[in-house]
XYZ file of C-alpha atoms in Angstrom:
128
model
C -41.379 79.884 54.754
C -44.376 82.171 55.698
C -45.800 80.903 59.495
C -48.830 82.537 61.120
C -49.377 81.167 64.496
C -52.978 82.384 66.030
C -53.370 82.138 69.864
C -55.816 83.308 72.448
C -59.523 81.512 71.431
C -61.596 80.200 73.867
C -64.930 79.757 75.260
C -66.969 83.057 77.023
C -69.896 83.879 77.816
C -72.145 86.916 75.967
C -70.841 90.106 76.725
C -67.392 89.021 77.581
C -64.125 89.623 75.684
C -61.192 88.248 74.172
C -58.103 89.468 72.542
C -56.608 87.019 69.716
C -53.222 87.194 68.368
C -51.499 86.395 65.384
C -47.725 86.223 65.359
C -46.222 86.403 61.752
C -42.691 84.817 60.821
C -40.472 84.264 57.075
C -40.660 85.978 54.674
C -42.413 86.681 51.572
C -45.577 88.495 52.705
C -46.233 91.854 52.645
C -45.989 93.728 56.351
C -48.031 96.145 55.198
C -51.226 94.468 55.589
C -53.186 91.242 57.621
C -56.518 90.325 58.017
C -58.619 88.496 60.343
C -61.330 86.121 58.971
C -63.787 83.650 60.983
C -65.464 80.710 59.700
C -68.781 80.015 61.844
C -70.068 76.614 62.106
C -71.756 75.595 59.186
C -70.940 78.642 57.113
C -68.571 80.334 54.880
C -65.187 82.149 55.934
C -65.913 85.737 55.973
C -63.825 88.640 56.608
C -63.960 90.740 60.120
C -60.806 93.349 60.618
C -57.745 94.205 58.409
C -55.104 96.861 58.485
C -53.444 98.454 55.591
C -50.020 100.954 56.478
C -47.882 102.424 54.782
C -45.006 102.800 57.385
C -46.283 100.289 60.409
C -46.796 103.343 62.661
C -50.314 104.380 61.480
C -53.108 102.120 60.508
C -56.247 101.947 57.914
C -58.675 99.479 59.546
C -61.218 98.237 57.888
C -64.320 95.747 60.290
C -67.357 93.950 58.931
C -70.922 95.622 59.949
C -71.185 93.047 62.332
C -68.189 93.731 64.310
C -67.817 97.078 64.019
C -67.521 98.938 67.318
C -67.239 95.871 69.189
C -63.405 95.026 67.539
C -60.260 96.464 67.182
C -57.501 95.281 65.339
C -53.972 96.379 65.848
C -50.120 95.980 65.632
C -47.214 95.574 68.112
C -44.289 96.247 65.015
C -41.868 94.955 67.454
C -43.782 91.673 68.021
C -44.766 91.342 64.798
C -47.734 90.393 66.109
C -51.387 91.247 65.164
C -54.202 91.168 67.369
C -58.025 91.555 67.522
C -59.507 92.942 70.607
C -63.188 91.298 70.754
C -65.461 92.689 73.213
C -69.458 92.953 74.002
C -69.180 89.156 72.090
C -72.431 87.618 71.102
C -73.394 84.172 70.428
C -73.251 84.279 66.600
C -69.350 85.464 66.940
C -68.758 81.893 67.689
C -66.773 80.577 64.580
C -63.092 79.356 63.983
C -61.058 82.496 63.789
C -57.989 83.176 61.133
C -55.292 85.677 60.842
C -54.141 85.947 57.370
C -51.302 87.706 55.654
C -50.467 88.957 51.698
C -47.846 89.614 49.192
C -49.639 92.612 47.490
C -52.164 94.510 48.509
C -55.385 95.374 46.205
C -57.633 96.992 48.672
C -59.975 94.594 48.850
C -59.888 93.750 52.668
C -62.505 91.426 52.882
C -61.382 89.135 49.993
C -59.574 85.712 50.609
C -57.868 85.944 47.399
C -56.220 89.169 49.046
C -54.205 86.809 51.593
C -51.704 84.024 50.637
C -50.679 83.034 53.708
C -53.220 81.435 56.539
C -53.007 80.525 60.162
C -54.331 77.311 61.416
C -57.228 79.148 63.270
C -58.442 79.409 67.206
C -61.449 78.812 67.834
C -63.875 81.080 69.690
C -67.354 80.112 71.535
C -69.719 82.560 73.091
C -72.469 81.508 75.362
C -75.526 82.319 76.228
């Protein structure tokens, strides 16, 4: 049983920062990649960031164009926790944020089909 638990969401003014956390537990998922997605109000879920690693020490990171340069994904191996550091937040970043893990990496980091397990989500609201 794989469990992903997100935390760190909240309300912030535009220009502010938040850091989301996702702690993974259980077996059956690949430790080599995880991703963050979000679902803005009235829109479909979209990929935000992901990492792939072969050895859990060096990460290849991926970002959507809308967050590149503002968001950073990182991994704490000891805590089995993935972080999404979000800076210079904009109102359009308002969304429910989900972390995701999968069983087998195919390289399509922003596709939901790449992931088999999802957290319950944490809400981020950015006001003007």
